[in-house]
Amino acid sequence: MKAFIYSFQSVFRSLWHEKWINLLTILSVSIGLSLVTSFILLTINMDSVIQRWAKNFGLVVYLKENVSAAEEASLKNLFSRDSDIIEVKYISKELALKELRATLGANELILEGLNGNPLPSSYELTLKSNLLDPERVKRKASLIQHMTGVEEVQYGEKWLSSLYTISKTMKVGSIIVGGAIFIAITFITYSTIKIFFYRRKEEIETLKLLGATRIFIRLPFLLEGFIIGLLGGIVSSLVIFGIFSFTSLRVIEFLPSVRLFMASFPYQVYIIVPLAGAAVSVIGSLIAVGKIRY
Amino acid sequence: MIEFSSVTKYYEDDAVLKDVTFTIDKGELAFITGPSGAGKTTLLKLIYCDERPDKGQIIVAGWDIGKLKQKTIPFLRRNVGIVFQDFRLLSNRTVFDNVALALRIHYMNTSTIREDVTAVLKEVKLGHKANTYPQHLSGGEQQRVVIARAMVSKPTVLLADEPTGNLDIDNSQIIMGLFREINARGTTVLIATHNHGLFHGTGRRVFFIKDHSIEKEVIG
């Protein structure tokens, strides 16, 4: 505890003494964190849109013309027990024709010449939205295709594939951009703390000769890195909140459709971003201080 | 308190100390002398573990220097006060803060630090210079600050490397007087100097180093 009190005194002295370089570092850290957070929020919003679209995604299982009632019931039973399927809806031949008539509206006359009902009965299956991996859906469709009584399975294969690619690209992009910026932040803090460390080299050498422990020498630098990262994170979360509020209030006014895309602002940002900034800065400081040898 | 047993130290391929053996007893004040480059500073560095012996054994206040782990070195140094010829005072700190540094590393509370530092500065006759920066002091005063810094944590051993090297006769006498006072309180004091005037007539043991070995031991 006393180590922390002493170190904090030393840190506040250094923060004030080296205020310009500290301010510059805090701003650099906050810019970096703002970019990462913006990218992550964009990804979250895109993901939210995708999930929203995906909610209506399903497989249509067309049944054979001569399917028996027992086969229909058996299929229904299989679908209901499948944990990947959240909703099973049966569309009889009659209902299918009725829906087609309703869809055609005034053009239903084109159905006048038909002998009987040519439409097959079917099952509409809604899948869990978090399971919408094209390969998985393809396997599932293939499995159903081979079931007794099934004529054909249809789903938006290309649409699903595109959606999945967009979502995956955004996530991978977030990781790459986030990783690169985190490395940059680490380097920024590393450079600042390294400068402070060199400036105090004479003092450190004296402290070592007087019998100061490694933690006594290191702690002020690590705390300084922590505070720089924390302040950078706080500034960043305020900036992000400002941008988000501006987008919500102003842009929606002119482009109401944006509202559909926007996920609500995750308030965990206020905690996660400053802590992430602090953690990354402490790593930079640790590397800068390195091993203390006597 | 300090035991050297057949200690040899190389810098690259050159031996700076060869087969050095001597003992300094607890509470003793002794001198090491010899020409420049004889190995006096290296010998002191071995005592406070700034260097390690290549051969032989060194025991300081019960610590085996050759076997000391890195993390243990600070605890040895807290028992060994060091007075340097080049002072090693921090120019951006006042006299008070320079001396207080030796106590801050022990995480002592502020009031104890204030009391102890004030007392020790009075002892070295620098109480009135507590808020002065080292660069505004004379050489003798700066050396007294260094002694105060070494004394304040009450070490069991005090090492001094050419403590009067940059001082005139009067200041040298003052510094020597301080060392005698510190020794009188029970601290073991070892002074490395090439100035024979410092130990003449003191009645203390003097170790002569020549050609990197202890040549002889005499009473000063």
Short mmCIF file of C-alpha atoms in Angstrom, two decimals:
data_model
loop_
_atom_site.label_atom_id
_atom_site.label_comp_id
_atom_site.label_asym_id
_atom_site.label_seq_id
_atom_site.Cartn_x
_atom_site.Cartn_y
_atom_site.Cartn_z
CA MET A 1 0.00 0.00 0.00
CA LYS A 2 2.81 2.35 0.97
CA ALA A 3 4.50 1.45 -2.33
CA PHE A 4 1.38 2.65 -4.15
CA ILE A 5 1.15 5.88 -2.16
CA TYR A 6 4.80 6.68 -2.82
CA SER A 7 4.47 5.73 -6.48
CA PHE A 8 1.33 7.82 -6.94
CA GLN A 9 3.13 10.87 -5.51
CA SER A 10 5.97 10.24 -7.94
CA VAL A 11 3.52 9.72 -10.83
CA PHE A 12 1.57 12.92 -10.19
CA ARG A 13 4.84 14.85 -10.00
CA SER A 14 5.90 13.35 -13.32
CA LEU A 15 2.49 13.89 -14.92
CA TRP A 16 2.70 17.57 -14.07
CA HIS A 17 6.40 17.95 -14.82
CA GLU A 18 6.09 16.24 -18.22
CA LYS A 19 2.58 17.53 -18.93
CA TRP A 20 2.97 18.21 -22.66
CA ILE A 21 4.40 14.85 -23.63
CA ASN A 22 1.83 13.18 -21.36
CA LEU A 23 -1.02 15.15 -22.94
CA LEU A 24 0.19 14.21 -26.41
CA THR A 25 0.36 10.55 -25.43
CA ILE A 26 -3.11 10.63 -23.87
CA LEU A 27 -4.51 12.19 -27.07
CA SER A 28 -2.74 9.63 -29.25
CA VAL A 29 -4.04 6.79 -27.12
CA SER A 30 -7.57 8.23 -27.20
CA ILE A 31 -7.49 8.59 -31.01
CA GLY A 32 -6.36 4.98 -31.35
CA LEU A 33 -8.99 3.71 -28.94
CA SER A 34 -11.70 5.80 -30.63
CA LEU A 35 -10.84 4.22 -33.98
CA VAL A 36 -10.96 0.70 -32.55
CA THR A 37 -14.20 1.36 -30.67
CA SER A 38 -15.82 2.97 -33.72
CA PHE A 39 -14.90 -0.02 -35.83
CA ILE A 40 -16.20 -2.44 -33.22
CA LEU A 41 -19.45 -0.48 -32.84
CA LEU A 42 -19.84 -0.47 -36.62
CA THR A 43 -19.36 -4.23 -36.66
CA ILE A 44 -21.86 -4.68 -33.83
CA ASN A 45 -24.39 -2.58 -35.76
CA MET A 46 -23.77 -4.49 -38.99
CA ASP A 47 -24.10 -7.73 -37.11
CA SER A 48 -27.35 -6.52 -35.58
CA VAL A 49 -28.69 -5.78 -39.09
CA ILE A 50 -27.59 -9.20 -40.29
CA GLN A 51 -29.16 -10.92 -37.30
CA ARG A 52 -32.36 -8.99 -37.94
CA TRP A 53 -32.46 -10.12 -41.56
CA ALA A 54 -31.48 -13.62 -40.57
CA LYS A 55 -34.46 -13.92 -38.23
CA ASN A 56 -36.70 -14.48 -41.23
CA PHE A 57 -34.39 -16.98 -42.84
CA GLY A 58 -35.67 -20.46 -43.37
CA LEU A 59 -35.74 -23.61 -45.42
CA VAL A 60 -38.76 -24.55 -47.50
CA VAL A 61 -39.19 -28.32 -47.66
CA TYR A 62 -41.50 -29.30 -50.56
CA LEU A 63 -43.16 -32.67 -50.09
CA LYS A 64 -43.81 -35.32 -52.73
CA GLU A 65 -47.19 -35.38 -54.45
CA ASN A 66 -48.00 -38.84 -53.07
CA VAL A 67 -46.73 -38.26 -49.50
CA SER A 68 -48.80 -40.06 -46.90
CA ALA A 69 -50.20 -38.49 -43.74
CA ALA A 70 -47.98 -40.76 -41.66
CA GLU A 71 -44.87 -39.57 -43.55
CA GLU A 72 -45.92 -35.94 -43.07
CA ALA A 73 -46.38 -36.52 -39.36
CA SER A 74 -43.04 -38.30 -39.11
CA LEU A 75 -41.29 -35.37 -40.84
CA LYS A 76 -42.98 -32.89 -38.55
CA ASN A 77 -41.86 -34.90 -35.57
CA LEU A 78 -38.25 -34.95 -36.83
CA PHE A 79 -38.23 -31.20 -37.48
CA SER A 80 -39.74 -30.38 -34.09
CA ARG A 81 -37.08 -32.38 -32.30
CA ASP A 82 -34.20 -30.76 -34.22
CA SER A 83 -32.54 -28.23 -31.90
CA ASP A 84 -31.35 -26.11 -34.85
CA ILE A 85 -34.96 -25.47 -35.95
CA ILE A 86 -36.92 -22.95 -33.93
CA GLU A 87 -40.18 -22.97 -35.85
CA VAL A 88 -41.95 -25.50 -38.05
CA LYS A 89 -44.87 -24.35 -40.18
CA TYR A 90 -46.93 -26.69 -42.36
CA ILE A 91 -48.33 -25.30 -45.59
CA SER A 92 -50.93 -27.59 -47.10
CA LYS A 93 -51.58 -27.73 -50.84
CA GLU A 94 -54.80 -25.77 -50.30
CA LEU A 95 -53.16 -23.11 -48.20
CA ALA A 96 -50.32 -22.79 -50.73
CA LEU A 97 -52.82 -22.16 -53.51
CA LYS A 98 -54.72 -19.69 -51.37
CA GLU A 99 -51.55 -17.79 -50.60
CA LEU A 100 -50.60 -17.79 -54.28
CA ARG A 101 -54.00 -16.38 -55.20
CA ALA A 102 -53.61 -13.71 -52.55
CA THR A 103 -50.13 -12.88 -53.86
CA LEU A 104 -51.29 -12.65 -57.43
CA GLY A 105 -54.25 -10.49 -56.45
CA ALA A 106 -55.89 -9.10 -59.61
CA ASN A 107 -53.70 -11.41 -61.73
CA GLU A 108 -55.18 -14.58 -60.24
CA LEU A 109 -56.94 -15.12 -63.55
CA ILE A 110 -53.82 -16.80 -64.81
CA LEU A 111 -54.66 -19.72 -62.54
CA GLU A 112 -58.06 -20.22 -64.22
CA GLY A 113 -56.90 -22.87 -66.68
CA LEU A 114 -55.35 -25.14 -64.07
CA ASN A 115 -56.72 -28.63 -63.54
CA GLY A 116 -56.79 -29.20 -59.82
CA ASN A 117 -54.08 -27.92 -57.47
CA PRO A 118 -50.52 -28.35 -58.84
CA LEU A 119 -48.82 -26.90 -55.77
CA PRO A 120 -47.12 -29.29 -53.35
CA SER A 121 -47.58 -29.21 -49.61
CA SER A 122 -44.52 -28.03 -47.70
CA TYR A 123 -42.88 -27.28 -44.40
CA GLU A 124 -41.33 -23.86 -43.69
CA LEU A 125 -38.49 -24.26 -41.19
CA THR A 126 -37.00 -21.28 -39.35
CA LEU A 127 -33.43 -21.87 -38.22
CA LYS A 128 -31.63 -20.37 -35.26
CA SER A 129 -30.10 -17.11 -36.52
CA ASN A 130 -26.74 -17.77 -34.88
CA LEU A 131 -26.41 -21.02 -36.82
CA LEU A 132 -26.54 -19.45 -40.24
CA ASP A 133 -23.28 -20.79 -41.51
CA PRO A 134 -23.74 -21.52 -45.26
CA GLU A 135 -21.95 -24.87 -45.01
CA ARG A 136 -24.02 -25.94 -42.04
CA VAL A 137 -27.28 -24.91 -43.70
CA LYS A 138 -26.22 -26.73 -46.87
CA ARG A 139 -25.57 -29.91 -44.89
CA LYS A 140 -28.89 -29.55 -43.11
CA ALA A 141 -30.72 -29.04 -46.46
CA SER A 142 -28.97 -32.07 -47.94
CA LEU A 143 -29.94 -34.19 -44.93
CA ILE A 144 -33.60 -33.16 -45.19
CA GLN A 145 -33.51 -33.69 -48.96
CA HIS A 146 -32.86 -37.39 -48.39
CA MET A 147 -35.74 -37.89 -45.96
CA THR A 148 -38.72 -39.99 -47.06
CA GLY A 149 -41.48 -37.93 -48.58
CA VAL A 150 -39.31 -34.90 -49.38
CA GLU A 151 -39.31 -33.72 -53.00
CA GLU A 152 -37.06 -30.67 -52.78
CA VAL A 153 -35.48 -28.29 -50.27
CA GLN A 154 -35.10 -24.63 -51.19
CA TYR A 155 -33.39 -21.70 -49.44
CA GLY A 156 -31.59 -18.48 -50.41
CA GLU A 157 -28.18 -20.08 -50.74
CA LYS A 158 -26.44 -17.16 -52.48
CA TRP A 159 -28.09 -14.58 -50.22
CA LEU A 160 -27.03 -16.46 -47.13
CA SER A 161 -23.50 -16.86 -48.45
CA SER A 162 -23.17 -13.10 -49.14
CA LEU A 163 -24.56 -12.22 -45.74
CA TYR A 164 -22.20 -14.60 -44.06
CA THR A 165 -19.20 -13.24 -45.99
CA ILE A 166 -20.05 -9.64 -45.04
CA SER A 167 -20.43 -10.56 -41.37
CA LYS A 168 -17.22 -12.57 -41.30
CA THR A 169 -15.24 -9.88 -43.14
CA MET A 170 -16.41 -7.25 -40.67
CA LYS A 171 -15.40 -9.42 -37.71
CA VAL A 172 -12.00 -10.32 -39.15
CA GLY A 173 -11.52 -6.65 -40.12
CA SER A 174 -12.31 -5.61 -36.53
CA ILE A 175 -9.74 -8.05 -35.17
CA ILE A 176 -7.04 -6.93 -37.63
CA VAL A 177 -7.72 -3.19 -37.23
CA GLY A 178 -8.14 -3.58 -33.47
CA GLY A 179 -4.95 -5.60 -33.17
CA ALA A 180 -2.96 -3.14 -35.28
CA ILE A 181 -4.21 -0.16 -33.28
CA PHE A 182 -3.58 -1.90 -29.97
CA ILE A 183 0.00 -2.57 -31.08
CA ALA A 184 0.28 1.10 -32.06
CA ILE A 185 -1.03 2.22 -28.64
CA THR A 186 1.41 -0.14 -26.93
CA PHE A 187 4.23 1.41 -28.94
CA ILE A 188 3.11 4.98 -28.19
CA THR A 189 3.07 4.33 -24.43
CA TYR A 190 6.29 2.35 -24.70
CA SER A 191 8.02 5.34 -26.35
CA THR A 192 6.77 7.83 -23.77
CA ILE A 193 7.69 5.70 -20.77
CA LYS A 194 11.06 4.85 -22.34
CA ILE A 195 11.79 8.59 -22.64
CA PHE A 196 10.87 9.11 -18.96
CA PHE A 197 12.96 6.10 -18.01
CA TYR A 198 16.04 7.46 -19.79
CA ARG A 199 15.51 10.92 -18.34
CA ARG A 200 15.53 9.39 -14.87
CA LYS A 201 18.37 6.98 -15.50
CA GLU A 202 20.68 8.78 -13.09
CA GLU A 203 18.01 8.65 -10.38
CA ILE A 204 17.34 4.97 -11.06
CA GLU A 205 21.04 4.12 -10.79
CA THR A 206 21.21 5.97 -7.45
CA LEU A 207 18.07 4.21 -6.21
CA LYS A 208 19.56 0.84 -7.12
CA LEU A 209 22.70 1.63 -5.14
CA LEU A 210 20.64 2.77 -2.16
CA GLY A 211 18.80 -0.56 -2.11
CA ALA A 212 15.54 0.19 -3.88
CA THR A 213 13.69 -2.95 -4.95
CA ARG A 214 12.62 -3.57 -8.54
CA ILE A 215 8.99 -2.90 -7.69
CA PHE A 216 9.93 0.44 -6.09
CA ILE A 217 11.72 1.49 -9.29
CA ARG A 218 9.20 0.03 -11.73
CA LEU A 219 5.87 0.86 -10.09
CA PRO A 220 5.85 4.63 -10.81
CA PHE A 221 6.44 3.97 -14.52
CA LEU A 222 3.76 1.30 -14.68
CA LEU A 223 1.29 3.52 -12.83
CA GLU A 224 2.08 6.40 -15.13
CA GLY A 225 1.39 4.13 -18.12
CA PHE A 226 -1.82 2.98 -16.45
CA ILE A 227 -3.03 6.54 -15.86
CA ILE A 228 -2.10 7.64 -19.40
CA GLY A 229 -4.05 4.67 -20.85
CA LEU A 230 -6.98 5.20 -18.49
CA LEU A 231 -7.26 8.91 -19.32
CA GLY A 232 -6.87 8.12 -23.03
CA GLY A 233 -9.70 5.61 -22.67
CA ILE A 234 -11.95 8.05 -20.82
CA VAL A 235 -11.41 10.72 -23.49
CA SER A 236 -12.05 8.11 -26.16
CA SER A 237 -15.32 6.87 -24.65
CA LEU A 238 -16.53 10.47 -24.37
CA VAL A 239 -15.65 11.06 -28.03
CA ILE A 240 -17.43 7.86 -29.07
CA PHE A 241 -20.48 8.80 -27.02
CA GLY A 242 -20.44 12.24 -28.67
CA ILE A 243 -20.28 10.74 -32.16
CA PHE A 244 -22.99 8.19 -31.33
CA SER A 245 -25.28 10.85 -29.87
CA PHE A 246 -24.73 13.08 -32.89
CA THR A 247 -25.51 10.19 -35.23
CA SER A 248 -28.61 9.25 -33.26
CA LEU A 249 -30.02 12.73 -32.94
CA ARG A 250 -28.98 14.49 -36.12
CA VAL A 251 -28.50 11.88 -38.79
CA ILE A 252 -31.74 10.01 -37.97
CA GLU A 253 -33.51 13.32 -38.45
CA PHE A 254 -32.44 13.38 -42.10
CA LEU A 255 -32.06 9.65 -42.73
CA PRO A 256 -34.68 7.88 -40.59
CA SER A 257 -33.71 4.49 -42.10
CA VAL A 258 -30.42 4.65 -40.17
CA ARG A 259 -32.46 3.90 -37.05
CA LEU A 260 -33.13 0.41 -38.39
CA PHE A 261 -29.42 -0.32 -38.55
CA MET A 262 -28.40 1.11 -35.21
CA ALA A 263 -27.95 -1.12 -32.22
CA SER A 264 -28.32 0.65 -28.89
CA PHE A 265 -25.13 2.20 -27.44
CA PRO A 266 -23.43 -0.39 -25.24
CA TYR A 267 -22.79 1.42 -21.96
CA GLN A 268 -20.10 -1.11 -21.07
CA VAL A 269 -17.95 1.01 -23.42
CA TYR A 270 -17.47 3.47 -20.54
CA ILE A 271 -15.74 0.76 -18.53
CA ILE A 272 -14.20 -1.46 -21.19
CA VAL A 273 -12.51 1.26 -23.27
CA PRO A 274 -10.66 3.00 -20.37
CA LEU A 275 -9.66 -0.37 -18.92
CA ALA A 276 -8.48 -1.63 -22.31
CA GLY A 277 -6.49 1.60 -22.75
CA ALA A 278 -4.97 1.17 -19.30
CA ALA A 279 -4.13 -2.50 -19.86
CA VAL A 280 -2.48 -1.89 -23.24
CA SER A 281 -0.53 1.08 -21.84
CA VAL A 282 0.68 -0.96 -18.87
CA ILE A 283 1.97 -3.59 -21.33
CA GLY A 284 3.81 -0.82 -23.23
CA SER A 285 5.25 0.50 -19.95
CA LEU A 286 6.34 -2.98 -18.85
CA ILE A 287 8.24 -3.46 -22.10
CA ALA A 288 9.76 0.03 -21.78
CA VAL A 289 11.00 -0.48 -18.24
CA GLY A 290 12.25 -3.98 -19.05
CA LYS A 291 14.32 -6.02 -16.64
CA ILE A 292 15.99 -4.11 -13.86
CA ARG A 293 19.42 -5.58 -13.19
CA TYR A 294 21.58 -4.70 -10.24
CA MET B 1 31.65 -8.22 9.00
CA ILE B 2 33.50 -8.24 5.65
CA GLU B 3 35.42 -11.34 4.63
CA PHE B 4 37.37 -11.80 1.40
CA SER B 5 38.72 -15.33 0.84
CA SER B 6 41.03 -15.78 -2.17
CA VAL B 7 38.95 -13.43 -4.30
CA THR B 8 39.86 -12.91 -7.95
CA LYS B 9 38.03 -10.62 -10.35
CA TYR B 10 38.61 -10.29 -14.07
CA TYR B 11 37.53 -7.57 -16.47
CA GLU B 12 37.53 -9.45 -19.74
CA ASP B 13 40.90 -11.27 -19.61
CA ASP B 14 42.66 -8.90 -17.22
CA ALA B 15 42.66 -9.63 -13.50
CA VAL B 16 41.82 -6.48 -11.52
CA LEU B 17 42.00 -8.34 -8.20
CA LYS B 18 44.08 -11.46 -7.68
CA ASP B 19 43.70 -13.84 -4.78
CA VAL B 20 42.65 -11.16 -2.29
CA THR B 21 42.11 -12.29 1.29
CA PHE B 22 41.33 -10.05 4.24
CA THR B 23 38.77 -9.55 6.99
CA ILE B 24 37.24 -6.38 8.44
CA ASP B 25 35.77 -6.92 11.87
CA LYS B 26 32.41 -5.69 13.07
CA GLY B 27 32.62 -2.06 14.25
CA GLU B 28 36.09 -1.57 12.75
CA LEU B 29 37.23 1.46 10.75
CA ALA B 30 39.81 0.44 8.15
CA PHE B 31 41.44 1.80 5.03
CA ILE B 32 42.36 0.41 1.64
CA THR B 33 45.00 2.25 -0.27
CA GLY B 34 47.02 1.88 -3.40
CA PRO B 35 47.76 3.66 -6.66
CA SER B 36 45.04 4.52 -9.18
CA GLY B 37 43.89 1.42 -11.07
CA ALA B 38 45.09 -0.90 -8.31
CA GLY B 39 41.55 -2.27 -7.83
CA LYS B 40 40.29 -0.28 -4.82
CA THR B 41 36.99 0.70 -6.46
CA THR B 42 36.45 -2.83 -7.79
CA LEU B 43 36.99 -4.17 -4.28
CA LEU B 44 34.30 -1.86 -2.93
CA LYS B 45 31.97 -2.73 -5.83
CA LEU B 46 32.35 -6.38 -4.90
CA ILE B 47 31.24 -5.56 -1.36
CA TYR B 48 28.01 -3.88 -2.44
CA CYS B 49 27.48 -6.46 -5.18
CA ASP B 50 27.84 -4.16 -8.14
CA GLU B 51 30.33 -6.76 -9.34
CA ARG B 52 30.58 -10.48 -8.60
CA PRO B 53 33.78 -12.37 -7.81
CA ASP B 54 35.06 -14.75 -10.48
CA LYS B 55 36.86 -16.84 -7.87
CA GLY B 56 36.82 -16.99 -4.11
CA GLN B 57 34.18 -16.02 -1.58
CA ILE B 58 32.99 -12.70 -0.15
CA ILE B 59 30.80 -12.52 2.94
CA VAL B 60 29.30 -9.15 3.89
CA ALA B 61 27.15 -8.91 7.01
CA GLY B 62 26.35 -12.59 6.60
CA TRP B 63 25.48 -12.38 2.87
CA ASP B 64 27.50 -14.51 0.43
CA ILE B 65 28.00 -12.06 -2.45
CA GLY B 66 28.79 -14.73 -5.04
CA LYS B 67 25.53 -16.56 -4.37
CA LEU B 68 23.28 -13.54 -3.91
CA LYS B 69 20.19 -13.56 -6.16
CA GLN B 70 19.33 -10.41 -8.12
CA LYS B 71 16.17 -9.83 -6.10
CA THR B 72 18.12 -10.05 -2.83
CA ILE B 73 20.75 -7.44 -3.76
CA PRO B 74 18.60 -4.44 -2.66
CA PHE B 75 18.35 -5.92 0.84
CA LEU B 76 22.14 -6.25 1.07
CA ARG B 77 22.55 -2.65 -0.09
CA ARG B 78 20.20 -1.39 2.58
CA ASN B 79 22.81 -2.62 5.04
CA VAL B 80 25.67 -1.01 3.15
CA GLY B 81 25.90 2.78 2.95
CA ILE B 82 28.03 4.05 0.07
CA VAL B 83 29.87 7.37 -0.22
CA PHE B 84 31.07 8.11 -3.75
CA GLN B 85 33.84 10.41 -4.86
CA ASP B 86 31.55 11.85 -7.55
CA PHE B 87 28.72 12.30 -4.99
CA ARG B 88 25.87 10.97 -7.19
CA LEU B 89 23.39 13.50 -5.89
CA LEU B 90 20.25 14.21 -7.90
CA SER B 91 20.42 17.74 -9.20
CA ASN B 92 16.63 18.13 -9.49
CA ARG B 93 16.08 17.36 -5.80
CA THR B 94 16.86 19.41 -2.76
CA VAL B 95 19.38 18.34 -0.13
CA PHE B 96 16.49 17.15 2.03
CA ASP B 97 14.96 15.06 -0.77
CA ASN B 98 18.31 13.56 -1.72
CA VAL B 99 18.83 12.32 1.81
CA ALA B 100 15.17 11.30 2.20
CA LEU B 101 15.48 9.04 -0.84
CA ALA B 102 17.40 6.51 1.25
CA LEU B 103 14.40 6.25 3.60
CA ARG B 104 11.68 6.46 0.95
CA ILE B 105 12.87 3.19 -0.52
CA HIS B 106 11.85 1.65 2.82
CA TYR B 107 8.38 3.24 2.40
CA MET B 108 8.78 5.07 5.70
CA ASN B 109 6.06 7.50 6.61
CA THR B 110 6.53 11.19 5.97
CA SER B 111 6.82 12.31 9.58
CA THR B 112 9.55 9.76 10.37
CA ILE B 113 11.42 10.74 7.22
CA ARG B 114 11.18 14.42 8.18
CA GLU B 115 12.49 13.77 11.68
CA ASP B 116 15.34 11.46 10.66
CA VAL B 117 16.52 13.56 7.73
CA THR B 118 16.42 16.77 9.76
CA ALA B 119 18.45 15.10 12.52
CA VAL B 120 21.09 13.70 10.18
CA LEU B 121 21.45 16.99 8.30
CA LYS B 122 22.08 18.69 11.64
CA GLU B 123 24.77 16.12 12.40
CA VAL B 124 26.62 16.91 9.19
CA LYS B 125 26.09 20.65 9.87
CA LEU B 126 23.81 21.16 6.88
CA GLY B 127 20.48 21.72 8.61
CA HIS B 128 20.26 25.21 7.14
CA LYS B 129 20.81 23.91 3.59
CA ALA B 130 17.92 21.42 3.55
CA ASN B 131 16.05 23.23 0.79
CA THR B 132 19.11 23.98 -1.32
CA TYR B 133 19.85 22.13 -4.56
CA PRO B 134 23.16 20.22 -4.66
CA GLN B 135 24.65 22.30 -7.48
CA HIS B 136 24.50 25.34 -5.16
CA LEU B 137 26.71 23.63 -2.55
CA SER B 138 30.50 23.45 -2.27
CA GLY B 139 32.30 20.12 -2.83
CA GLY B 140 32.71 19.59 0.93
CA GLU B 141 29.03 20.28 1.53
CA GLN B 142 28.00 17.94 -1.25
CA GLN B 143 30.14 15.19 0.24
CA ARG B 144 28.52 15.78 3.61
CA VAL B 145 25.10 15.38 1.98
CA VAL B 146 26.27 12.07 0.53
CA ILE B 147 27.43 10.95 3.97
CA ALA B 148 24.11 12.03 5.46
CA ARG B 149 22.30 10.00 2.80
CA ALA B 150 24.49 6.97 3.58
CA MET B 151 24.01 7.39 7.37
CA VAL B 152 20.31 8.09 7.54
CA SER B 153 19.22 4.49 7.06
CA LYS B 154 21.65 3.39 9.78
CA PRO B 155 23.61 0.80 7.73
CA THR B 156 25.82 -1.80 9.39
CA VAL B 157 28.60 -1.15 6.89
CA LEU B 158 29.68 2.15 5.38
CA LEU B 159 31.92 2.20 2.29
CA ALA B 160 33.64 5.32 1.05
CA ASP B 161 35.40 5.51 -2.30
CA GLU B 162 37.95 8.34 -2.33
CA PRO B 163 35.65 10.46 -0.15
CA THR B 164 38.08 13.37 0.01
CA GLY B 165 39.39 13.09 -3.54
CA ASN B 166 37.87 16.41 -4.58
CA LEU B 167 38.24 18.22 -1.24
CA ASP B 168 40.76 20.52 0.41
CA ILE B 169 42.49 19.64 3.71
CA ASP B 170 39.94 21.37 5.97
CA ASN B 171 36.97 19.67 4.33
CA SER B 172 38.84 16.35 4.34
CA GLN B 173 39.27 16.67 8.12
CA ILE B 174 35.57 17.39 8.57
CA ILE B 175 34.64 14.35 6.47
CA MET B 176 37.04 12.11 8.37
CA GLY B 177 35.59 13.39 11.64
CA LEU B 178 32.14 12.31 10.44
CA PHE B 179 33.40 8.85 9.57
CA ARG B 180 34.90 8.48 13.04
CA GLU B 181 31.58 9.53 14.60
CA ILE B 182 29.66 7.03 12.48
CA ASN B 183 32.17 4.33 13.41
CA ALA B 184 31.91 5.21 17.08
CA ARG B 185 28.21 4.28 16.91
CA GLY B 186 29.13 0.74 15.84
CA THR B 187 29.03 1.00 12.05
CA THR B 188 31.83 -0.81 10.23
CA VAL B 189 33.59 1.72 7.98
CA LEU B 190 35.87 0.91 5.06
CA ILE B 191 37.51 3.82 3.26
CA ALA B 192 39.34 3.46 -0.06
CA THR B 193 41.80 6.29 -0.59
CA HIS B 194 45.13 7.06 -2.23
CA ASN B 195 45.64 9.94 0.24
CA HIS B 196 48.03 8.60 2.90
CA GLY B 197 47.39 11.65 5.05
CA LEU B 198 43.91 10.32 5.83
CA PHE B 199 45.12 7.28 7.74
CA HIS B 200 48.48 8.41 9.14
CA GLY B 201 48.39 8.37 12.92
CA THR B 202 44.86 6.99 13.12
CA GLY B 203 45.93 3.68 14.64
CA ARG B 204 43.60 1.89 12.21
CA ARG B 205 44.38 -1.02 9.93
CA VAL B 206 45.41 -0.11 6.39
CA PHE B 207 45.47 -2.59 3.50
CA PHE B 208 47.91 -1.76 0.69
CA ILE B 209 46.91 -2.99 -2.74
CA LYS B 210 49.62 -3.32 -5.34
CA ASP B 211 49.51 -5.17 -8.63
CA HIS B 212 45.88 -6.13 -7.90
CA SER B 213 46.70 -8.01 -4.68
CA ILE B 214 46.93 -7.09 -1.00
CA GLU B 215 50.63 -6.33 -0.64
CA LYS B 216 50.68 -5.65 3.09
CA GLU B 217 48.58 -4.74 6.09
CA VAL B 218 49.85 -2.02 8.45
CA ILE B 219 48.57 0.11 11.31
CA GLY B 220 48.15 3.71 10.20
#
